[in-house]
PDB file of C-alpha atoms and ligand atoms in Angstrom:
ATOM      1  CA  MET A   3      67.277 106.110 108.906  1.00 94.00           C
ATOM      2  CA  PHE A   4      63.910 104.379 108.736  1.00 98.00           C
ATOM      3  CA  GLN A   5      60.931 106.519 109.565  1.00 98.00           C
ATOM      4  CA  LEU A   6      57.430 105.047 109.665  1.00 98.00           C
ATOM      5  CA  GLU A   7      54.457 107.376 109.366  1.00 97.00           C
ATOM      6  CA  GLY A   8      50.928 106.072 109.887  1.00 97.00           C
ATOM      7  CA  VAL A   9      51.870 102.622 108.675  1.00 98.00           C
ATOM      8  CA  LYS A  10      49.199  99.955 108.535  1.00 98.00           C
ATOM      9  CA  TYR A  11      49.527  96.480 107.098  1.00 98.00           C
ATOM     10  CA  LYS A  12      46.162  94.741 106.711  1.00 98.00           C
ATOM     11  CA  ASN A  13      44.827  94.364 110.238  1.00 97.00           C
ATOM     12  CA  ILE A  14      48.199  93.088 111.421  1.00 98.00           C
ATOM     13  CA  LEU A  15      50.264  96.237 112.033  1.00 98.00           C
ATOM     14  CA  ASP A  16      49.221  99.737 113.023  1.00 98.00           C
ATOM     15  CA  ILE A  17      52.202 101.995 113.697  1.00 98.00           C
ATOM     16  CA  LYS A  18      51.563 105.715 113.986  1.00 97.00           C
ATOM     17  CA  GLN A  19      55.162 106.765 114.147  1.00 97.00           C
ATOM     18  CA  LEU A  20      58.457 104.969 114.550  1.00 97.00           C
ATOM     19  CA  SER A  21      62.092 105.872 113.929  1.00 98.00           C
ATOM     20  CA  ILE A  22      64.858 103.345 113.596  1.00 98.00           C
ATOM     21  CA  PRO A  23      68.325 104.883 113.889  1.00 97.00           C
ATOM     22  CA  ALA A  24      71.291 104.275 111.581  1.00 97.00           C
ATOM     23  CA  ASN A  25      74.504 102.659 112.836  1.00 97.00           C
ATOM     24  CA  LYS A  26      72.825 101.250 115.915  1.00 97.00           C
ATOM     25  CA  ILE A  27      71.656  97.894 117.202  1.00 98.00           C
ATOM     26  CA  THR A  28      67.871  97.795 117.329  1.00 98.00           C
ATOM     27  CA  CYS A  29      66.094  94.797 118.831  1.00 97.00           C
ATOM     28  CA  ILE A  30      62.451  94.063 118.123  1.00 97.00           C
ATOM     29  CA  VAL A  31      60.742  92.104 120.862  1.00 96.00           C
ATOM     30  CA  GLY A  32      57.182  90.958 121.498  1.00 95.00           C
ATOM     31  CA  GLU A  33      54.969  87.923 121.747  1.00 95.00           C
ATOM     32  CA  SER A  34      54.646  85.440 118.958  1.00 95.00           C
ATOM     33  CA  GLY A  35      52.136  86.691 116.382  1.00 96.00           C
ATOM     34  CA  SER A  36      52.500  90.342 117.419  1.00 97.00           C
ATOM     35  CA  GLY A  37      53.792  91.442 113.988  1.00 97.00           C
ATOM     36  CA  LYS A  38      57.605  91.433 114.305  1.00 97.00           C
ATOM     37  CA  THR A  39      58.309  89.517 111.097  1.00 97.00           C
ATOM     38  CA  THR A  40      55.734  91.620 109.241  1.00 98.00           C
ATOM     39  CA  LEU A  41      57.583  94.782 110.297  1.00 98.00           C
ATOM     40  CA  LEU A  42      60.915  93.455 108.990  1.00 98.00           C
ATOM     41  CA  LYS A  43      59.327  92.474 105.678  1.00 98.00           C
ATOM     42  CA  LEU A  44      57.941  95.996 105.271  1.00 98.00           C
ATOM     43  CA  LEU A  45      61.432  97.441 105.725  1.00 98.00           C
ATOM     44  CA  ASN A  46      62.887  95.751 102.652  1.00 95.00           C
ATOM     45  CA  LYS A  47      59.682  95.877 100.616  1.00 96.00           C
ATOM     46  CA  MET A  48      58.995  92.180 100.648  1.00 96.00           C
ATOM     47  CA  ILE A  49      55.523  93.464 101.415  1.00 96.00           C
ATOM     48  CA  SER A  50      54.088  96.970 101.080  1.00 96.00           C
ATOM     49  CA  CYS A  51      52.052  98.994 103.573  1.00 96.00           C
ATOM     50  CA  SER A  52      48.282  99.099 103.129  1.00 97.00           C
ATOM     51  CA  GLU A  53      48.363 102.668 104.428  1.00 97.00           C
ATOM     52  CA  GLY A  54      51.027 105.195 105.382  1.00 97.00           C
ATOM     53  CA  GLU A  55      54.625 105.403 104.265  1.00 98.00           C
ATOM     54  CA  ILE A  56      58.067 104.234 105.261  1.00 98.00           C
ATOM     55  CA  PHE A  57      61.017 106.531 104.594  1.00 98.00           C
ATOM     56  CA  TYR A  58      64.553 105.280 104.122  1.00 97.00           C
ATOM     57  CA  ASN A  59      67.017 108.162 104.488  1.00 95.00           C
ATOM     58  CA  ASN A  60      64.124 110.535 103.768  1.00 94.00           C
ATOM     59  CA  ASP A  61      63.044 108.792 100.553  1.00 96.00           C
ATOM     60  CA  ALA A  62      59.656 107.094 100.527  1.00 97.00           C
ATOM     61  CA  ILE A  63      60.434 103.423  99.968  1.00 96.00           C
ATOM     62  CA  SER A  64      57.446 103.153  97.642  1.00 95.00           C
ATOM     63  CA  THR A  65      59.551 105.233  95.237  1.00 96.00           C
ATOM     64  CA  ILE A  66      62.754 103.194  95.644  1.00 96.00           C
ATOM     65  CA  ASN A  67      63.403 100.297  93.282  1.00 95.00           C
ATOM     66  CA  SER A  68      62.952  97.073  95.291  1.00 94.00           C
ATOM     67  CA  ILE A  69      66.094  95.422  93.909  1.00 90.00           C
ATOM     68  CA  GLU A  70      68.177  98.500  94.732  1.00 91.00           C
ATOM     69  CA  LEU A  71      66.718  98.633  98.227  1.00 94.00           C
ATOM     70  CA  ARG A  72      67.413  94.946  98.853  1.00 92.00           C
ATOM     71  CA  ARG A  73      71.078  95.354  97.954  1.00 90.00           C
ATOM     72  CA  LYS A  74      71.396  97.676 100.931  1.00 94.00           C
ATOM     73  CA  VAL A  75      68.771  96.199 103.219  1.00 96.00           C
ATOM     74  CA  VAL A  76      69.168  92.427 103.474  1.00 95.00           C
ATOM     75  CA  MET A  77      66.820  90.203 105.423  1.00 95.00           C
ATOM     76  CA  LEU A  78      67.659  86.875 106.991  1.00 95.00           C
ATOM     77  CA  PRO A  79      64.348  85.022 107.333  1.00 93.00           C
ATOM     78  CA  GLN A  80      63.353  83.126 110.464  1.00 89.00           C
ATOM     79  CA  VAL A  81      63.678  79.821 108.632  1.00 88.00           C
ATOM     80  CA  PRO A  82      66.646  80.373 106.329  1.00 84.00           C
ATOM     81  CA  ALA A  83      66.849  78.772 102.914  1.00 91.00           C
ATOM     82  CA  VAL A  84      69.532  76.179 102.313  1.00 95.00           C
ATOM     83  CA  PHE A  85      70.104  75.229  98.699  1.00 96.00           C
ATOM     84  CA  PRO A  86      71.314  71.862  97.383  1.00 97.00           C
ATOM     85  CA  GLY A  87      75.104  71.897  97.181  1.00 97.00           C
ATOM     86  CA  THR A  88      78.108  72.586  99.366  1.00 98.00           C
ATOM     87  CA  VAL A  89      78.659  75.011 102.213  1.00 98.00           C
ATOM     88  CA  LYS A  90      80.731  77.132  99.816  1.00 98.00           C
ATOM     89  CA  GLU A  91      77.998  77.259  97.183  1.00 98.00           C
ATOM     90  CA  ASN A  92      75.491  78.216  99.834  1.00 98.00           C
ATOM     91  CA  LEU A  93      77.690  81.046 101.061  1.00 98.00           C
ATOM     92  CA  LEU A  94      78.291  82.395  97.564  1.00 97.00           C
ATOM     93  CA  ILE A  95      74.687  82.235  96.391  1.00 96.00           C
ATOM     94  CA  GLY A  96      73.743  85.491  98.143  1.00 93.00           C
ATOM     95  CA  LEU A  97      76.450  87.347  96.235  1.00 94.00           C
ATOM     96  CA  LYS A  98      75.259  85.760  93.024  1.00 92.00           C
ATOM     97  CA  PHE A  99      71.640  86.819  93.647  1.00 87.00           C
ATOM     98  CA  SER A 100      72.710  90.378  94.371  1.00 85.00           C
ATOM     99  CA  GLU A 101      75.076  90.394  91.359  1.00 86.00           C
ATOM    100  CA  LYS A 102      78.153  91.034  93.444  1.00 89.00           C
ATOM    101  CA  PRO A 103      81.536  89.437  92.673  1.00 93.00           C
ATOM    102  CA  ALA A 104      82.485  86.140  94.336  1.00 93.00           C
ATOM    103  CA  VAL A 105      85.157  86.099  97.060  1.00 96.00           C
ATOM    104  CA  ASN A 106      88.072  83.738  97.755  1.00 97.00           C
ATOM    105  CA  ASP A 107      88.043  80.749 100.096  1.00 97.00           C
ATOM    106  CA  GLU A 108      90.034  82.604 102.717  1.00 97.00           C
ATOM    107  CA  LYS A 109      87.260  85.148 103.077  1.00 97.00           C
ATOM    108  CA  LEU A 110      84.650  82.382 103.168  1.00 98.00           C
ATOM    109  CA  SER A 111      86.530  80.627 105.962  1.00 97.00           C
ATOM    110  CA  ALA A 112      86.773  83.881 107.910  1.00 95.00           C
ATOM    111  CA  VAL A 113      83.006  84.265 107.703  1.00 96.00           C
ATOM    112  CA  LEU A 114      82.439  80.657 108.806  1.00 97.00           C
ATOM    113  CA  ASN A 115      84.681  81.369 111.748  1.00 94.00           C
ATOM    114  CA  MET A 116      82.658  84.463 112.611  1.00 92.00           C
ATOM    115  CA  VAL A 117      79.410  82.481 112.702  1.00 94.00           C
ATOM    116  CA  GLN A 118      81.193  79.634 114.477  1.00 93.00           C
ATOM    117  CA  LEU A 119      80.469  77.052 111.826  1.00 95.00           C
ATOM    118  CA  ASN A 120      83.378  74.698 111.912  1.00 95.00           C
ATOM    119  CA  LYS A 121      82.720  72.823 108.666  1.00 97.00           C
ATOM    120  CA  PRO A 122      84.786  72.390 105.523  1.00 97.00           C
ATOM    121  CA  LEU A 123      83.745  74.487 102.528  1.00 98.00           C
ATOM    122  CA  ASP A 124      83.084  71.355 100.471  1.00 98.00           C
ATOM    123  CA  GLU A 125      80.711  69.822 103.039  1.00 98.00           C
ATOM    124  CA  ASP A 126      77.231  69.006 101.767  1.00 98.00           C
ATOM    125  CA  ALA A 127      74.992  71.749 103.244  1.00 97.00           C
ATOM    126  CA  ASP A 128      72.091  69.337 103.481  1.00 96.00           C
ATOM    127  CA  LYS A 129      73.938  67.392 106.179  1.00 96.00           C
ATOM    128  CA  LEU A 130      74.040  70.357 108.555  1.00 95.00           C
ATOM    129  CA  SER A 131      71.797  70.528 111.612  1.00 93.00           C
ATOM    130  CA  GLY A 132      69.078  73.181 111.944  1.00 90.00           C
ATOM    131  CA  GLY A 133      71.302  75.459 114.021  1.00 90.00           C
ATOM    132  CA  GLU A 134      74.203  75.005 111.604  1.00 94.00           C
ATOM    133  CA  LYS A 135      71.984  75.880 108.640  1.00 94.00           C
ATOM    134  CA  GLN A 136      70.896  79.013 110.456  1.00 93.00           C
ATOM    135  CA  ARG A 137      74.542  80.014 110.945  1.00 94.00           C
ATOM    136  CA  LEU A 138      75.326  79.203 107.317  1.00 96.00           C
ATOM    137  CA  ALA A 139      72.548  81.537 106.190  1.00 96.00           C
ATOM    138  CA  LEU A 140      73.824  84.244 108.536  1.00 95.00           C
ATOM    139  CA  GLY A 141      77.276  83.841 106.977  1.00 96.00           C
ATOM    140  CA  ARG A 142      75.716  84.264 103.547  1.00 97.00           C
ATOM    141  CA  VAL A 143      74.136  87.556 104.613  1.00 96.00           C
ATOM    142  CA  ILE A 144      77.388  88.847 106.154  1.00 96.00           C
ATOM    143  CA  LEU A 145      79.184  88.170 102.860  1.00 96.00           C
ATOM    144  CA  MET A 146      76.596  90.235 101.004  1.00 94.00           C
ATOM    145  CA  ASP A 147      77.894  93.175 103.022  1.00 94.00           C
ATOM    146  CA  PRO A 148      74.597  95.069 103.373  1.00 95.00           C
ATOM    147  CA  GLU A 149      74.278  98.472 105.010  1.00 96.00           C
ATOM    148  CA  ILE A 150      71.391  97.206 107.060  1.00 98.00           C
ATOM    149  CA  PHE A 151      70.930  93.719 108.441  1.00 98.00           C
ATOM    150  CA  LEU A 152      67.359  92.620 109.116  1.00 97.00           C
ATOM    151  CA  LEU A 153      67.654  89.447 111.144  1.00 96.00           C
ATOM    152  CA  ASP A 154      64.571  87.475 112.137  1.00 95.00           C
ATOM    153  CA  GLU A 155      65.390  85.502 115.272  1.00 93.00           C
ATOM    154  CA  PRO A 156      68.851  84.598 113.964  1.00 89.00           C
ATOM    155  CA  SER A 157      69.754  82.588 117.016  1.00 82.00           C
ATOM    156  CA  SER A 158      66.492  80.768 117.763  1.00 82.00           C
ATOM    157  CA  ALA A 159      67.948  77.327 116.951  1.00 81.00           C
ATOM    158  CA  LEU A 160      71.145  77.835 118.941  1.00 83.00           C
ATOM    159  CA  ASP A 161      72.081  76.932 122.475  1.00 83.00           C
ATOM    160  CA  GLU A 162      72.552  79.879 124.803  1.00 83.00           C
ATOM    161  CA  ASP A 163      76.367  79.932 124.767  1.00 86.00           C
ATOM    162  CA  THR A 164      76.658  79.748 120.992  1.00 87.00           C
ATOM    163  CA  GLU A 165      73.928  82.367 120.681  1.00 87.00           C
ATOM    164  CA  GLN A 166      75.716  84.755 123.000  1.00 89.00           C
ATOM    165  CA  ASN A 167      79.000  84.222 121.207  1.00 90.00           C
ATOM    166  CA  ILE A 168      77.718  84.729 117.691  1.00 91.00           C
ATOM    167  CA  ILE A 169      75.596  87.763 118.513  1.00 93.00           C
ATOM    168  CA  GLU A 170      78.568  89.291 120.303  1.00 93.00           C
ATOM    169  CA  LYS A 171      80.783  88.818 117.245  1.00 92.00           C
ATOM    170  CA  LEU A 172      78.079  90.111 114.954  1.00 93.00           C
ATOM    171  CA  VAL A 173      77.454  93.205 117.079  1.00 95.00           C
ATOM    172  CA  HIS A 174      81.191  93.891 117.171  1.00 95.00           C
ATOM    173  CA  TYR A 175      81.355  93.594 113.384  1.00 94.00           C
ATOM    174  CA  ILE A 176      78.325  95.881 112.910  1.00 96.00           C
ATOM    175  CA  LYS A 177      79.827  98.554 115.140  1.00 96.00           C
ATOM    176  CA  GLU A 178      83.270  98.292 113.611  1.00 96.00           C
ATOM    177  CA  THR A 179      81.967  98.617 110.057  1.00 95.00           C
ATOM    178  CA  ASN A 180      79.394 101.305 110.906  1.00 96.00           C
ATOM    179  CA  LYS A 181      76.444  99.240 109.796  1.00 97.00           C
ATOM    180  CA  THR A 182      72.936  98.972 111.155  1.00 98.00           C
ATOM    181  CA  LEU A 183      71.390  95.921 112.763  1.00 98.00           C
ATOM    182  CA  ILE A 184      67.652  95.444 113.211  1.00 98.00           C
ATOM    183  CA  MET A 185      67.061  92.120 114.885  1.00 97.00           C
ATOM    184  CA  VAL A 186      63.991  90.304 116.107  1.00 97.00           C
ATOM    185  CA  THR A 187      64.848  88.337 119.200  1.00 94.00           C
ATOM    186  CA  HIS A 188      63.010  86.206 121.713  1.00 88.00           C
ATOM    187  CA  SER A 189      65.842  86.644 124.140  1.00 87.00           C
ATOM    188  CA  LYS A 190      65.348  89.463 126.618  1.00 86.00           C
ATOM    189  CA  LYS A 191      68.912  88.780 127.704  1.00 89.00           C
ATOM    190  CA  ILE A 192      70.274  89.479 124.214  1.00 92.00           C
ATOM    191  CA  ALA A 193      68.139  92.612 123.867  1.00 94.00           C
ATOM    192  CA  ARG A 194      69.286  93.931 127.236  1.00 94.00           C
ATOM    193  CA  ALA A 195      72.928  93.163 126.585  1.00 95.00           C
ATOM    194  CA  TYR A 196      73.316  94.505 123.049  1.00 96.00           C
ATOM    195  CA  ALA A 197      70.474  96.768 121.962  1.00 97.00           C
ATOM    196  CA  ASP A 198      70.951 100.533 121.685  1.00 97.00           C
ATOM    197  CA  ASN A 199      67.269 100.720 120.937  1.00 96.00           C
ATOM    198  CA  ILE A 200      64.435  98.306 121.787  1.00 97.00           C
ATOM    199  CA  ILE A 201      61.101  98.240 119.966  1.00 97.00           C
ATOM    200  CA  GLU A 202      58.380  96.289 121.712  1.00 96.00           C
ATOM    201  CA  ILE A 203      55.403  95.240 119.656  1.00 97.00           C
ATOM    202  CA  LYS A 204      52.098  94.050 121.023  1.00 97.00           C
ATOM    203  CA  ASN A 205      49.112  93.183 118.852  1.00 97.00           C
ATOM    204  CA  GLY A 206      50.582  95.064 115.924  1.00 97.00           C
ATOM    205  CA  ARG A 207      51.267  98.250 117.869  1.00 98.00           C
ATOM    206  CA  VAL A 208      54.482  99.682 119.176  1.00 97.00           C
ATOM    207  CA  LEU A 209      54.574 100.063 122.957  1.00 95.00           C
ATOM    208  CA  ASN A 210      56.287 103.156 124.259  1.00 74.00           C
TER     209      ASN A 210
HETATM  210  N1  LIG B   7      50.625  87.224 104.747  1.00 50.03           N
HETATM  211  C1  LIG B   7      49.812  87.212 105.797  1.00 50.03           C
HETATM  212  N2  LIG B   7      48.480  87.312 105.624  1.00 50.03           N
HETATM  213  C2  LIG B   7      47.646  87.315 106.674  1.00 50.03           C
HETATM  214  N3  LIG B   7      48.052  87.194 107.949  1.00 50.03           N
HETATM  215  C3  LIG B   7      49.364  87.099 108.183  1.00 50.03           C
HETATM  216  C4  LIG B   7      50.318  87.101 107.122  1.00 50.03           C
HETATM  217  N4  LIG B   7      51.550  86.989 107.670  1.00 50.03           N
HETATM  218  C5  LIG B   7      51.381  86.927 109.002  1.00 50.03           C
HETATM  219  N5  LIG B   7      50.066  87.005 109.316  1.00 50.03           N
HETATM  220  C6  LIG B   7      49.498  87.075 110.675  1.00 50.03           C
HETATM  221  O1  LIG B   7      49.908  88.309 111.214  1.00 50.03           O
HETATM  222  C7  LIG B   7      50.234  88.221 112.580  1.00 50.03           C
HETATM  223  C8  LIG B   7      51.664  88.667 112.805  1.00 50.03           C
HETATM  224  O2  LIG B   7      52.555  87.740 112.208  1.00 50.03           O
HETATM  225  P1  LIG B   7      54.114  87.878 112.314  1.00 50.03           P
HETATM  226  O3  LIG B   7      54.514  89.218 111.819  1.00 50.03           O
HETATM  227  O4  LIG B   7      54.705  86.702 111.624  1.00 50.03           O
HETATM  228  O5  LIG B   7      54.328  87.790 113.882  1.00 50.03           O
HETATM  229  P2  LIG B   7      55.642  87.525 114.745  1.00 50.03           P
HETATM  230  O6  LIG B   7      56.818  87.549 113.829  1.00 50.03           O
HETATM  231  O7  LIG B   7      55.662  88.619 115.759  1.00 50.03           O
HETATM  232  O8  LIG B   7      55.467  86.192 115.395  1.00 50.03           O
HETATM  233  C9  LIG B   7      49.962  86.776 112.947  1.00 50.03           C
HETATM  234  O9  LIG B   7      48.668  86.729 113.494  1.00 50.03           O
HETATM  235  C10 LIG B   7      50.024  86.043 111.633  1.00 50.03           C
HETATM  236  O10 LIG B   7      49.237  84.893 111.674  1.00 50.03           O
HETATM  237 MG1  LIG B   8      58.177  86.118 113.408  1.00 50.03          MG
END
């Protein structure tokens, strides 16, 4: 689904060839500073390659409108944004940004349940802990219903049990709905347990 050909980004990434399959769970692992976040950003055109090309379903992404691409390929950043307002407003804001219709409270509660955030919809989002904010932002992305989820260490602020639980639910959801997950993770355990495909990056290069 994604095909990288001779991709360089500044002196940070140098990837001769890489394929990322559709409808699978791909985990990206590697030391801090190796280029994992940079790779995710290239995939939804938050940044563009200095050299080479990335293909999305055989179309060069340089030729795809960025807004169109980001409706299908949604990234959850490592430090997710939380906006002033309630939990509900924070969940709905992703739909608003991507010009999709709002959903009812029942659906919002179902998503909160999926990310194990047991908070009322009218709770002030600012009061949430770091881990809770991370789950809130994950819920926001799930609501946006992308084809491809790019998640940058989505469980880094969570304890191991919660992490395991949420990733398990997410993976189940991805498989059930035939979506694609590309996830950076520090956890070898998570990668081993759930990945169909593991990409290891070292100093900006993919290890084979
Ligand atoms: N916009 C940028 N300009 C220059 N250097 C950057 C930029 N973003 C990240 N870097 C550097 O690129 C390397 C890879 O960063 P990053 O992709 O964030 O690594 P990782 O996510 O694997 O920890 C790091 O050395 C980082 O300091
Ligand atoms: Mg990173």
